[in-house]
PDB file of N, CA, C and O in Angstrom:
ATOM      1  N   MET B   1      89.352 -32.047 114.472  1.00 61.00           N
ATOM      2  CA  MET B   1      90.162 -30.950 113.969  1.00 61.00           C
ATOM      3  C   MET B   1      89.237 -29.845 113.507  1.00 61.00           C
ATOM      4  O   MET B   1      88.317 -30.083 112.739  1.00 61.00           O
ATOM      5  N   LEU B   2      89.471 -28.613 113.949  1.00 62.00           N
ATOM      6  CA  LEU B   2      88.709 -27.446 113.499  1.00 62.00           C
ATOM      7  C   LEU B   2      89.299 -26.926 112.200  1.00 62.00           C
ATOM      8  O   LEU B   2      90.505 -26.978 112.000  1.00 62.00           O
ATOM      9  N   ASP B   3      88.435 -26.405 111.320  1.00 62.00           N
ATOM     10  CA  ASP B   3      88.948 -25.792 110.097  1.00 62.00           C
ATOM     11  C   ASP B   3      89.579 -24.445 110.441  1.00 62.00           C
ATOM     12  O   ASP B   3      89.483 -23.964 111.564  1.00 62.00           O
ATOM     13  N   SER B   4      90.230 -23.814 109.476  1.00 60.00           N
ATOM     14  CA  SER B   4      90.959 -22.559 109.739  1.00 60.00           C
ATOM     15  C   SER B   4      90.043 -21.414 110.145  1.00 60.00           C
ATOM     16  O   SER B   4      90.483 -20.480 110.805  1.00 60.00           O
ATOM     17  N   ASP B   5      88.778 -21.469 109.771  1.00 70.00           N
ATOM     18  CA  ASP B   5      87.813 -20.447 110.186  1.00 70.00           C
ATOM     19  C   ASP B   5      87.131 -20.809 111.499  1.00 70.00           C
ATOM     20  O   ASP B   5      86.319 -20.048 112.008  1.00 70.00           O
ATOM     21  N   MET B   6      87.444 -22.000 112.016  1.00 80.00           N
ATOM     22  CA  MET B   6      86.902 -22.500 113.276  1.00 80.00           C
ATOM     23  C   MET B   6      85.378 -22.583 113.273  1.00 80.00           C
ATOM     24  O   MET B   6      84.726 -22.273 114.265  1.00 80.00           O
ATOM     25  N   THR B   7      84.798 -23.000 112.144  1.00 84.00           N
ATOM     26  CA  THR B   7      83.351 -23.141 112.042  1.00 84.00           C
ATOM     27  C   THR B   7      82.925 -24.584 111.829  1.00 84.00           C
ATOM     28  O   THR B   7      81.737 -24.878 111.892  1.00 84.00           O
ATOM     29  N   GLU B   8      83.866 -25.464 111.564  1.00 88.00           N
ATOM     30  CA  GLU B   8      83.562 -26.871 111.322  1.00 88.00           C
ATOM     31  C   GLU B   8      84.623 -27.747 111.980  1.00 88.00           C
ATOM     32  O   GLU B   8      85.744 -27.316 112.215  1.00 88.00           O
ATOM     33  N   PHE B   9      84.229 -28.995 112.264  1.00 91.00           N
ATOM     34  CA  PHE B   9      85.183 -29.958 112.789  1.00 91.00           C
ATOM     35  C   PHE B   9      84.871 -31.328 112.207  1.00 91.00           C
ATOM     36  O   PHE B   9      83.776 -31.590 111.754  1.00 91.00           O
ATOM     37  N   VAL B  10      85.871 -32.203 112.220  1.00 94.00           N
ATOM     38  CA  VAL B  10      85.759 -33.516 111.586  1.00 94.00           C
ATOM     39  C   VAL B  10      85.770 -34.594 112.661  1.00 94.00           C
ATOM     40  O   VAL B  10      86.593 -34.566 113.578  1.00 94.00           O
ATOM     41  N   THR B  11      84.825 -35.543 112.512  1.00 96.00           N
ATOM     42  CA  THR B  11      84.742 -36.669 113.438  1.00 96.00           C
ATOM     43  C   THR B  11      84.682 -37.975 112.661  1.00 96.00           C
ATOM     44  O   THR B  11      84.441 -37.980 111.453  1.00 96.00           O
ATOM     45  N   ASP B  12      84.869 -39.082 113.381  1.00 97.00           N
ATOM     46  CA  ASP B  12      84.601 -40.379 112.785  1.00 97.00           C
ATOM     47  C   ASP B  12      83.100 -40.636 112.886  1.00 97.00           C
ATOM     48  O   ASP B  12      82.359 -39.797 113.409  1.00 97.00           O
ATOM     49  N   LYS B  13      82.643 -41.786 112.429  1.00 95.00           N
ATOM     50  CA  LYS B  13      81.205 -42.063 112.419  1.00 95.00           C
ATOM     51  C   LYS B  13      80.627 -42.215 113.819  1.00 95.00           C
ATOM     52  O   LYS B  13      79.419 -42.135 113.997  1.00 95.00           O
ATOM     53  N   ASN B  14      81.489 -42.371 114.837  1.00 97.00           N
ATOM     54  CA  ASN B  14      81.033 -42.486 116.222  1.00 97.00           C
ATOM     55  C   ASN B  14      81.050 -41.154 116.961  1.00 97.00           C
ATOM     56  O   ASN B  14      80.749 -41.098 118.144  1.00 97.00           O
ATOM     57  N   GLY B  15      81.440 -40.064 116.262  1.00 95.00           N
ATOM     58  CA  GLY B  15      81.455 -38.744 116.872  1.00 95.00           C
ATOM     59  C   GLY B  15      82.745 -38.362 117.558  1.00 95.00           C
ATOM     60  O   GLY B  15      82.813 -37.316 118.201  1.00 95.00           O
ATOM     61  N   ASN B  16      83.789 -39.171 117.415  1.00 97.00           N
ATOM     62  CA  ASN B  16      85.086 -38.848 118.007  1.00 97.00           C
ATOM     63  C   ASN B  16      85.817 -37.848 117.113  1.00 97.00           C
ATOM     64  O   ASN B  16      85.989 -38.095 115.925  1.00 97.00           O
ATOM     65  N   VAL B  17      86.246 -36.731 117.687  1.00 94.00           N
ATOM     66  CA  VAL B  17      86.958 -35.706 116.931  1.00 94.00           C
ATOM     67  C   VAL B  17      88.287 -36.267 116.450  1.00 94.00           C
ATOM     68  O   VAL B  17      89.006 -36.925 117.202  1.00 94.00           O
ATOM     69  N   LEU B  18      88.611 -36.018 115.176  1.00 95.00           N
ATOM     70  CA  LEU B  18      89.835 -36.539 114.574  1.00 95.00           C
ATOM     71  C   LEU B  18      90.928 -35.483 114.534  1.00 95.00           C
ATOM     72  O   LEU B  18      90.663 -34.318 114.262  1.00 95.00           O
ATOM     73  N   SER B  19      92.152 -35.918 114.778  1.00 93.00           N
ATOM     74  CA  SER B  19      93.313 -35.042 114.611  1.00 93.00           C
ATOM     75  C   SER B  19      93.658 -34.988 113.123  1.00 93.00           C
ATOM     76  O   SER B  19      93.122 -35.753 112.320  1.00 93.00           O
ATOM     77  N   LEU B  20      94.580 -34.118 112.758  1.00 92.00           N
ATOM     78  CA  LEU B  20      95.010 -34.021 111.369  1.00 92.00           C
ATOM     79  C   LEU B  20      95.602 -35.348 110.894  1.00 92.00           C
ATOM     80  O   LEU B  20      95.295 -35.811 109.792  1.00 92.00           O
ATOM     81  N   GLN B  21      96.427 -35.982 111.720  1.00 95.00           N
ATOM     82  CA  GLN B  21      97.017 -37.270 111.345  1.00 95.00           C
ATOM     83  C   GLN B  21      95.928 -38.329 111.162  1.00 95.00           C
ATOM     84  O   GLN B  21      95.970 -39.117 110.213  1.00 95.00           O
ATOM     85  N   GLU B  22      94.950 -38.344 112.056  1.00 96.00           N
ATOM     86  CA  GLU B  22      93.854 -39.306 111.926  1.00 96.00           C
ATOM     87  C   GLU B  22      93.046 -39.053 110.660  1.00 96.00           C
ATOM     88  O   GLU B  22      92.654 -39.997 109.969  1.00 96.00           O
ATOM     89  N   MET B  23      92.825 -37.781 110.328  1.00 95.00           N
ATOM     90  CA  MET B  23      92.103 -37.446 109.093  1.00 95.00           C
ATOM     91  C   MET B  23      92.869 -37.970 107.883  1.00 95.00           C
ATOM     92  O   MET B  23      92.265 -38.540 106.970  1.00 95.00           O
ATOM     93  N   ARG B  24      94.170 -37.801 107.864  1.00 96.00           N
ATOM     94  CA  ARG B  24      95.002 -38.309 106.762  1.00 96.00           C
ATOM     95  C   ARG B  24      94.886 -39.826 106.658  1.00 96.00           C
ATOM     96  O   ARG B  24      94.711 -40.371 105.575  1.00 96.00           O
ATOM     97  N   ASP B  25      94.990 -40.494 107.809  1.00 97.00           N
ATOM     98  CA  ASP B  25      94.891 -41.958 107.830  1.00 97.00           C
ATOM     99  C   ASP B  25      93.526 -42.420 107.336  1.00 97.00           C
ATOM    100  O   ASP B  25      93.428 -43.378 106.572  1.00 97.00           O
ATOM    101  N   PHE B  26      92.457 -41.757 107.786  1.00 97.00           N
ATOM    102  CA  PHE B  26      91.102 -42.112 107.356  1.00 97.00           C
ATOM    103  C   PHE B  26      90.964 -41.907 105.848  1.00 97.00           C
ATOM    104  O   PHE B  26      90.384 -42.741 105.156  1.00 97.00           O
ATOM    105  N   PHE B  27      91.471 -40.790 105.334  1.00 96.00           N
ATOM    106  CA  PHE B  27      91.370 -40.496 103.906  1.00 96.00           C
ATOM    107  C   PHE B  27      92.089 -41.556 103.078  1.00 96.00           C
ATOM    108  O   PHE B  27      91.546 -42.073 102.105  1.00 96.00           O
ATOM    109  N   ILE B  28      93.300 -41.898 103.483  1.00 98.00           N
ATOM    110  CA  ILE B  28      94.097 -42.888 102.752  1.00 98.00           C
ATOM    111  C   ILE B  28      93.429 -44.257 102.761  1.00 98.00           C
ATOM    112  O   ILE B  28      93.396 -44.956 101.751  1.00 98.00           O
ATOM    113  N   SER B  29      92.846 -44.629 103.900  1.00 98.00           N
ATOM    114  CA  SER B  29      92.237 -45.958 104.019  1.00 98.00           C
ATOM    115  C   SER B  29      90.785 -45.998 103.553  1.00 98.00           C
ATOM    116  O   SER B  29      90.187 -47.071 103.510  1.00 98.00           O
ATOM    117  N   GLY B  30      90.225 -44.835 103.209  1.00 97.00           N
ATOM    118  CA  GLY B  30      88.849 -44.796 102.715  1.00 97.00           C
ATOM    119  C   GLY B  30      87.790 -44.887 103.802  1.00 97.00           C
ATOM    120  O   GLY B  30      86.626 -45.153 103.515  1.00 97.00           O
ATOM    121  N   LYS B  31      88.179 -44.659 105.047  1.00 97.00           N
ATOM    122  CA  LYS B  31      87.213 -44.700 106.147  1.00 97.00           C
ATOM    123  C   LYS B  31      86.328 -43.453 106.115  1.00 97.00           C
ATOM    124  O   LYS B  31      86.734 -42.385 105.662  1.00 97.00           O
ATOM    125  N   GLU B  32      85.126 -43.602 106.664  1.00 96.00           N
ATOM    126  CA  GLU B  32      84.146 -42.507 106.677  1.00 96.00           C
ATOM    127  C   GLU B  32      84.531 -41.436 107.688  1.00 96.00           C
ATOM    128  O   GLU B  32      84.873 -41.737 108.832  1.00 96.00           O
ATOM    129  N   MET B  33      84.460 -40.174 107.248  1.00 97.00           N
ATOM    130  CA  MET B  33      84.642 -39.021 108.125  1.00 97.00           C
ATOM    131  C   MET B  33      83.388 -38.164 108.017  1.00 97.00           C
ATOM    132  O   MET B  33      82.748 -38.125 106.983  1.00 97.00           O
ATOM    133  N   VAL B  34      83.056 -37.475 109.104  1.00 96.00           N
ATOM    134  CA  VAL B  34      81.881 -36.620 109.127  1.00 96.00           C
ATOM    135  C   VAL B  34      82.333 -35.184 109.387  1.00 96.00           C
ATOM    136  O   VAL B  34      83.082 -34.933 110.340  1.00 96.00           O
ATOM    137  N   ILE B  35      81.892 -34.247 108.534  1.00 93.00           N
ATOM    138  CA  ILE B  35      82.191 -32.826 108.742  1.00 93.00           C
ATOM    139  C   ILE B  35      81.011 -32.213 109.463  1.00 93.00           C
ATOM    140  O   ILE B  35      79.880 -32.244 108.967  1.00 93.00           O
ATOM    141  N   ASN B  36      81.258 -31.683 110.649  1.00 92.00           N
ATOM    142  CA  ASN B  36      80.227 -31.108 111.503  1.00 92.00           C
ATOM    143  C   ASN B  36      80.374 -29.585 111.518  1.00 92.00           C
ATOM    144  O   ASN B  36      81.474 -29.069 111.685  1.00 92.00           O
ATOM    145  N   THR B  37      79.272 -28.881 111.382  1.00 90.00           N
ATOM    146  CA  THR B  37      79.274 -27.423 111.430  1.00 90.00           C
ATOM    147  C   THR B  37      78.847 -26.969 112.824  1.00 90.00           C
ATOM    148  O   THR B  37      77.876 -27.497 113.374  1.00 90.00           O
ATOM    149  N   LEU B  38      79.584 -26.025 113.383  1.00 86.00           N
ATOM    150  CA  LEU B  38      79.234 -25.506 114.695  1.00 86.00           C
ATOM    151  C   LEU B  38      77.924 -24.742 114.637  1.00 86.00           C
ATOM    152  O   LEU B  38      77.608 -24.115 113.623  1.00 86.00           O
ATOM    153  N   PRO B  39      77.133 -24.776 115.715  1.00 84.00           N
ATOM    154  CA  PRO B  39      75.862 -24.032 115.749  1.00 84.00           C
ATOM    155  C   PRO B  39      76.088 -22.553 115.456  1.00 84.00           C
ATOM    156  O   PRO B  39      77.040 -21.948 115.938  1.00 84.00           O
ATOM    157  N   GLY B  40      75.209 -21.998 114.638  1.00 82.00           N
ATOM    158  CA  GLY B  40      75.303 -20.584 114.282  1.00 82.00           C
ATOM    159  C   GLY B  40      76.059 -20.331 112.995  1.00 82.00           C
ATOM    160  O   GLY B  40      76.072 -19.212 112.494  1.00 82.00           O
ATOM    161  N   PHE B  41      76.703 -21.343 112.427  1.00 82.00           N
ATOM    162  CA  PHE B  41      77.477 -21.191 111.203  1.00 82.00           C
ATOM    163  C   PHE B  41      76.928 -22.038 110.049  1.00 82.00           C
ATOM    164  O   PHE B  41      77.601 -22.215 109.046  1.00 82.00           O
ATOM    165  N   GLU B  42      75.724 -22.547 110.204  1.00 80.00           N
ATOM    166  CA  GLU B  42      75.148 -23.442 109.200  1.00 80.00           C
ATOM    167  C   GLU B  42      75.036 -22.795 107.822  1.00 80.00           C
ATOM    168  O   GLU B  42      75.147 -23.468 106.805  1.00 80.00           O
ATOM    169  N   ASP B  43      74.804 -21.486 107.750  1.00 77.00           N
ATOM    170  CA  ASP B  43      74.617 -20.790 106.492  1.00 77.00           C
ATOM    171  C   ASP B  43      75.874 -20.095 106.003  1.00 77.00           C
ATOM    172  O   ASP B  43      75.837 -19.332 105.041  1.00 77.00           O
ATOM    173  N   SER B  44      76.999 -20.328 106.651  1.00 67.00           N
ATOM    174  CA  SER B  44      78.257 -19.651 106.276  1.00 67.00           C
ATOM    175  C   SER B  44      78.905 -20.319 105.091  1.00 67.00           C
ATOM    176  O   SER B  44      78.803 -21.461 104.837  1.00 67.00           O
TER     177      SER B  44
END
């Protein structure tokens, strides 16, 4: 899922991009999520 500014996206620990529903499920169950920043936006 991309954030509203389209500079970051969320994946599971294996690098699979998560949907909003998957993010909710991961949050509720305490599973690890990774926030990835797109190249060129690291300092934003």
